GROMACS .gro file of C-alpha atoms in nm:
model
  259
    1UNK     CA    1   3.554  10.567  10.689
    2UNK     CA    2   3.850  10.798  10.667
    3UNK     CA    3   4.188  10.784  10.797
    4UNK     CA    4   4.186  11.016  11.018
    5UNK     CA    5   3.886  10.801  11.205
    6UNK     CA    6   4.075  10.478  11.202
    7UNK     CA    7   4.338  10.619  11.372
    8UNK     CA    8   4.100  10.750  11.631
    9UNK     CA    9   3.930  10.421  11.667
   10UNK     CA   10   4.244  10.197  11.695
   11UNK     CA   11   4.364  10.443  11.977
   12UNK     CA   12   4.028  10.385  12.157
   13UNK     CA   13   4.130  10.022  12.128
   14UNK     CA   14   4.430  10.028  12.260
   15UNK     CA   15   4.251  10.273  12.564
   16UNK     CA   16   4.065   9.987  12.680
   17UNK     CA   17   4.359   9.700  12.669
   18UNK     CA   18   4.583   9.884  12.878
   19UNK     CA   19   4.473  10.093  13.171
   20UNK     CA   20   4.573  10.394  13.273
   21UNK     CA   21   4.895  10.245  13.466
   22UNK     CA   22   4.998  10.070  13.255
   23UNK     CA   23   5.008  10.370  12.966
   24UNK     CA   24   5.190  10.583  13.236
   25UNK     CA   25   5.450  10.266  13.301
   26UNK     CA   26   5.491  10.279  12.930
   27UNK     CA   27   5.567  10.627  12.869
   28UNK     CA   28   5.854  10.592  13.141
   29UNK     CA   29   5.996  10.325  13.012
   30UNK     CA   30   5.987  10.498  12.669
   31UNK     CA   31   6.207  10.760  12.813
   32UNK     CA   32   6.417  10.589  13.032
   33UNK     CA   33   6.776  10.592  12.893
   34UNK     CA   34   6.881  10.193  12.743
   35UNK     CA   35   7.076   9.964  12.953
   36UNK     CA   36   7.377   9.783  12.778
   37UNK     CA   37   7.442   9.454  12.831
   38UNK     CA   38   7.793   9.313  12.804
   39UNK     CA   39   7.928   9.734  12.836
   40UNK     CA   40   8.232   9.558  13.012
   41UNK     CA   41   8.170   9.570  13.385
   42UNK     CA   42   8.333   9.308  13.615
   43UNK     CA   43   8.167   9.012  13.649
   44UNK     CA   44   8.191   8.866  14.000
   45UNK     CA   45   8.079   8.542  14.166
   46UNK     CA   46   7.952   8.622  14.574
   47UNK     CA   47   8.046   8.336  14.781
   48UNK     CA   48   7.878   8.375  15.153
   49UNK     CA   49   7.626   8.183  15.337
   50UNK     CA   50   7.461   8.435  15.530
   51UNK     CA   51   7.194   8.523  15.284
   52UNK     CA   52   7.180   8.875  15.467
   53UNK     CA   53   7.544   8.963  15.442
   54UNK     CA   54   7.508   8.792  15.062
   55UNK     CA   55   7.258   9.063  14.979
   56UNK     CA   56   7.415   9.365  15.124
   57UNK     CA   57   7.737   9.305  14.904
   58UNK     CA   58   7.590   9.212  14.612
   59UNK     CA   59   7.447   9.550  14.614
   60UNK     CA   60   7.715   9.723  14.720
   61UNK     CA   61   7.901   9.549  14.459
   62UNK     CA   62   7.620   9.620  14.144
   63UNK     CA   63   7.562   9.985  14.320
   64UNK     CA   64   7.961  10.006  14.203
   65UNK     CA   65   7.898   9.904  13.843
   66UNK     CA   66   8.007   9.518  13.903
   67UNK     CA   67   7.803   9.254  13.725
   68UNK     CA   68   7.708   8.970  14.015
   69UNK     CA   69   7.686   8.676  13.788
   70UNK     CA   70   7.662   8.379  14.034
   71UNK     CA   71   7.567   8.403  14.427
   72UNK     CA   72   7.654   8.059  14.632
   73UNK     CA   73   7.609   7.935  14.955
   74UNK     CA   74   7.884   7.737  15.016
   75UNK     CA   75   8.209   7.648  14.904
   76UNK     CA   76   8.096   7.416  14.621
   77UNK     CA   77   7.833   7.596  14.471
   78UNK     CA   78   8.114   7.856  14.487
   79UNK     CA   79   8.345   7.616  14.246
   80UNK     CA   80   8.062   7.524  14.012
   81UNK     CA   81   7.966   7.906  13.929
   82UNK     CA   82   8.323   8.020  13.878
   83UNK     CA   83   8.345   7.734  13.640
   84UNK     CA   84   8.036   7.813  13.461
   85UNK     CA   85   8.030   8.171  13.426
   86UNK     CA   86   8.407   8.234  13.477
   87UNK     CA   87   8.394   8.594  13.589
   88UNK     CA   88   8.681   8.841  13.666
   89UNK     CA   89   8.686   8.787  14.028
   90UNK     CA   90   8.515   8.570  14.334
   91UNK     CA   91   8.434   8.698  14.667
   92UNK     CA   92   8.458   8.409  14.851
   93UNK     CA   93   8.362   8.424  15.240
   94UNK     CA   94   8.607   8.254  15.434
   95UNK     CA   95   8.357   8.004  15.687
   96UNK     CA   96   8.088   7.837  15.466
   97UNK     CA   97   7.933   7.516  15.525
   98UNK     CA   98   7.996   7.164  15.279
   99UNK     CA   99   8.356   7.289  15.175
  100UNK     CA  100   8.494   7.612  15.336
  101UNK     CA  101   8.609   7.938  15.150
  102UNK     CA  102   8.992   7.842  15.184
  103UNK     CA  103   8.953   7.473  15.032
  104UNK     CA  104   8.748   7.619  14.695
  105UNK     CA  105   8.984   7.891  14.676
  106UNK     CA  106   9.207   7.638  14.636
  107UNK     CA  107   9.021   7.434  14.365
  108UNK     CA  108   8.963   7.816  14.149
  109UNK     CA  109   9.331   7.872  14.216
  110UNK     CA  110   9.460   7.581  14.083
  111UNK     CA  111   9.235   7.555  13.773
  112UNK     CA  112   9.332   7.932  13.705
  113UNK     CA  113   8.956   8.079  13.640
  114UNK     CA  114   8.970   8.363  13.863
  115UNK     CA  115   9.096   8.552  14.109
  116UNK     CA  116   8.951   8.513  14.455
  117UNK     CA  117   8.956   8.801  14.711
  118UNK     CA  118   8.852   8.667  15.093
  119UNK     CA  119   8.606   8.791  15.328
  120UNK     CA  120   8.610   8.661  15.680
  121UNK     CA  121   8.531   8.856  15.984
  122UNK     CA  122   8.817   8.649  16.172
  123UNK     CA  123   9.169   8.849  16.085
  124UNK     CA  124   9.388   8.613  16.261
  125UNK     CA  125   9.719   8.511  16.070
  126UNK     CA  126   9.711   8.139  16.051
  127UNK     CA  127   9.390   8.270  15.824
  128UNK     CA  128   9.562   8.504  15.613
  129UNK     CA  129   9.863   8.247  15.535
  130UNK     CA  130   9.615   7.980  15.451
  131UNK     CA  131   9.420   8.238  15.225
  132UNK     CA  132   9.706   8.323  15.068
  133UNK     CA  133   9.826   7.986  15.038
  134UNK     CA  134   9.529   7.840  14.911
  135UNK     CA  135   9.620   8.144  14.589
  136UNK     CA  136   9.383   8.457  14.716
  137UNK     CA  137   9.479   8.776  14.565
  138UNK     CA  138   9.311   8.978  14.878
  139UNK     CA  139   9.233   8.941  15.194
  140UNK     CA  140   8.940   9.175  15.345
  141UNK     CA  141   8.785   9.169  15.677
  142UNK     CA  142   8.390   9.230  15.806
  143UNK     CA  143   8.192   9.461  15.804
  144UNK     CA  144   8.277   9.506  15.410
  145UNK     CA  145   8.335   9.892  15.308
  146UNK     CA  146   8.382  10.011  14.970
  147UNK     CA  147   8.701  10.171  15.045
  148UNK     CA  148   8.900   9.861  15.125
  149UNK     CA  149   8.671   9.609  14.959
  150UNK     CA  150   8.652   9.754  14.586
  151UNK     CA  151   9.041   9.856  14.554
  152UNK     CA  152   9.120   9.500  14.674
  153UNK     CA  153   8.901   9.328  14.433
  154UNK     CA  154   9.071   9.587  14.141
  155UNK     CA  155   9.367   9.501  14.244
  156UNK     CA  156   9.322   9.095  14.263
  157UNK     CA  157   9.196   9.110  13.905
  158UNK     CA  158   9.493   9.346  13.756
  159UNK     CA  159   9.732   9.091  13.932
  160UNK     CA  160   9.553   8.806  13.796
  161UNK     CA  161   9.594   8.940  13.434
  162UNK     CA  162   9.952   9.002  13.523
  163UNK     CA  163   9.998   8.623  13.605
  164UNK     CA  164   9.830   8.524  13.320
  165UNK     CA  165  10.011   8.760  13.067
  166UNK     CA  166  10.338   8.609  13.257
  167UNK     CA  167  10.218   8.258  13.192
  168UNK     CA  168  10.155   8.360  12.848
  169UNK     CA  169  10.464   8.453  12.757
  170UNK     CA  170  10.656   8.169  12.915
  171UNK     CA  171  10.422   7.907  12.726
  172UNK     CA  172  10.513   8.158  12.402
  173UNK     CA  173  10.873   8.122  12.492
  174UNK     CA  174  10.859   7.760  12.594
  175UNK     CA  175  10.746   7.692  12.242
  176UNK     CA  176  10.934   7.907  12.094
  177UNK     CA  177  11.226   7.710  12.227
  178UNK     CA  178  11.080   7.392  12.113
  179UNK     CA  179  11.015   7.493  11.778
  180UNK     CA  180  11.379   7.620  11.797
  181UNK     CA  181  11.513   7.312  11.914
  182UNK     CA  182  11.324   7.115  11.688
  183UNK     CA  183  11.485   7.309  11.400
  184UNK     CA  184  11.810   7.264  11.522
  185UNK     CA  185  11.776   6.880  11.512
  186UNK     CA  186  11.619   6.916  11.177
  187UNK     CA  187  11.927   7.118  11.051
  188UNK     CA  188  12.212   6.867  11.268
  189UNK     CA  189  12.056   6.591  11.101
  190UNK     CA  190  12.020   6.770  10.723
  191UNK     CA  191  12.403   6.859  10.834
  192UNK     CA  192  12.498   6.444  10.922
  193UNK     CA  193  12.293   6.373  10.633
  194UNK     CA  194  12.513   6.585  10.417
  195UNK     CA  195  12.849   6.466  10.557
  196UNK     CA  196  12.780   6.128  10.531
  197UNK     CA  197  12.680   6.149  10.140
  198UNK     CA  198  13.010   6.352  10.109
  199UNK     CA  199  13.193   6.050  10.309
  200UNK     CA  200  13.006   5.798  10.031
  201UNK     CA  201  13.065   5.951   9.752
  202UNK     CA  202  13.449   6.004   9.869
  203UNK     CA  203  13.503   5.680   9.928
  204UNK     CA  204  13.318   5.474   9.609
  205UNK     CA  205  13.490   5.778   9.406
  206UNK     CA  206  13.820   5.600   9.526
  207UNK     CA  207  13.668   5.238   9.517
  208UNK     CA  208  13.571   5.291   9.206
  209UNK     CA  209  13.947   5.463   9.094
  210UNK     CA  210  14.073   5.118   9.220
  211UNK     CA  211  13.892   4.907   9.039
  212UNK     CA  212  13.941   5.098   8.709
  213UNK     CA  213  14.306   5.016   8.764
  214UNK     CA  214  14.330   4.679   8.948
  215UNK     CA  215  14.008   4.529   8.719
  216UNK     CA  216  14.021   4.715   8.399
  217UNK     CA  217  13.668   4.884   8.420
  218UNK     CA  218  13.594   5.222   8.304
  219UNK     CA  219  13.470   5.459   8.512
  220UNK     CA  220  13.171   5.432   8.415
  221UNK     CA  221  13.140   5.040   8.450
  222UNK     CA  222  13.282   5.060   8.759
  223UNK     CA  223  13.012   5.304   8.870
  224UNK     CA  224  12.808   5.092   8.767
  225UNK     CA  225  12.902   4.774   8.887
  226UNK     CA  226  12.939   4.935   9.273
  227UNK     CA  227  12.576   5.029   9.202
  228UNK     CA  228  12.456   4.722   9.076
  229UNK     CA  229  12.610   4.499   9.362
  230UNK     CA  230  12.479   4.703   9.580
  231UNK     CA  231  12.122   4.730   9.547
  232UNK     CA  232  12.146   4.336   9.458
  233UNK     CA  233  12.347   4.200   9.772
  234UNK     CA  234  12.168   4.488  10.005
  235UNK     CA  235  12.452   4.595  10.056
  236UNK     CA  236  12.547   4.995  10.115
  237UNK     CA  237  12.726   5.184   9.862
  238UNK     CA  238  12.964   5.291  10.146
  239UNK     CA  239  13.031   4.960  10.287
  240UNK     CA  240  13.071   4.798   9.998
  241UNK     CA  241  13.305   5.076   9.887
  242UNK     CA  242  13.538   5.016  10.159
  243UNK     CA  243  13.528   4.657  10.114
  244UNK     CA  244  13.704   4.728   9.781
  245UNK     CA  245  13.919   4.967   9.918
  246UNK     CA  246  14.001   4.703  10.180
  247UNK     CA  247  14.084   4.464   9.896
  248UNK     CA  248  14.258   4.638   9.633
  249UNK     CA  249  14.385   4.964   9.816
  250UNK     CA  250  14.729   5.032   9.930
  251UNK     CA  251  14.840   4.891  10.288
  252UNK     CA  252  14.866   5.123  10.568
  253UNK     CA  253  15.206   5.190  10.709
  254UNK     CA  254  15.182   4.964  11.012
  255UNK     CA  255  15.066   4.675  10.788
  256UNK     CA  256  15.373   4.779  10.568
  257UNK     CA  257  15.602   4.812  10.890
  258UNK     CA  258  15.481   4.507  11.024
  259UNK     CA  259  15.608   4.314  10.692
   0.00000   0.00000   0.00000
């Protein structure tokens, strides 16, 4: 058998695996352009509990290019979504049933995952405060448009990343500051370290000066015997030091005046 009639006989094959259909739904696929995943579109969790209302924005939102990663219910599925998929912002509807939009607002707010942007069809202040309150970047009212609802979710996330780049450079300063303090006490006490040795070695320099000339030791038995004594009666060099000083050395003036 030749080549040229496998080929025709593994086509035939193929022919009666996959119908007709299913060759066309092929070919079109073939040349339909590749879908990235991961290009960098917004990710966005849809909080609402009207499953009609849920539907019309999610579409709005992926007919926009946004990424709807999560889609809740109510206000708690609403929490556990933005903690699992963290996305770059939450449309969270406003009256939901088990906990309402303002109270897991709150709870994403807090814990600093996202940006929420609220969707009620109430626009009443005592709302708005509480929104706001709660940490919402935006507040949008029913029915959603485009026009108001996409530049306030753009907006809620470019704050967001302003708040956190803030944050970021006060925790980089606030450590910063520590490390810089922390140096400072390292250097203060390399510094007290230093003056005291100087303050030791002053004062057994003269201790040991005194007991060259009141005791006949040389200066290097003297040495010595201040180190000696010390490490065998526990005693510091510097105490010790100006217990011979305190012995041998010359009275102060008042002592003298006193006399």
């Amino acid at each position: 058998m030749t080549a040229g009639k496998k080929s025709d006989d593994a086509n035939m094959a193929l022919d009666e695996v996959l119908t007709s259909e299913e060759l066309q739904e092929a070919a079109r696929q073939e040349n339909e352009p590749v879908v990235a995943t991961g290009s960098g579109a917004h990710t966005v969790v849809v909080a609402e509990d009207e499953a009609v209302n849920r539907m019309d924005l999610v579409a709005m939102l992926e007919d926009n290019g946004y990424e709807v990663v999560g889609q809740a219910a109510n206000g708690e599925e609403a929490v556990e979504l933005t903690r699992k998929f963290r996305p770059d912002v939450v449309c969270m509807d406003v009256k939901m049933p088990r906990m309402d939009g303002i109270a897991a607002a709150g709870v994403i707010c807090d814990e600093n995952i996202a940006p929420v942007v609220m969707l009620t069809a109430f626009s009443q202040t005592d709302l708005v405060k509480k929104a706001t309150g709660a940490g919402a970047m935006a507040y949008v009212t029913k029915p959603y448009e485009e026009s108001k609802l996409l530049p306030a979710m753009e907006v809620a996330i470019g704050r967001f990343a302003e708040i956190n780049d803030l944050l970021d450079n006060v925790e980089r300063g606030e450590r910063q500051l520590k490390e810089a303090e922390q140096q400072l006490r390292e250097v203060e006490e390399k510094l007290k370290k230093a003056e005291d040795t100087l303050e030791e070695r002053k004062l057994v320099d003269r201790a040991k000066g005194l007991l060259m000339d009141k005791a006949d030791f040389s200066e290097q038995g003297a040495f010595r015997w201040i180190q000696k004594t010390s490490m065998d009666q526990r005693i510091p060099k510097k105490r010790l030091a100006q217990a011979i000083i305190a012995k041998y050395g010359d009275p102060k003036p008042a002592d003298e005046d006193e006399r």
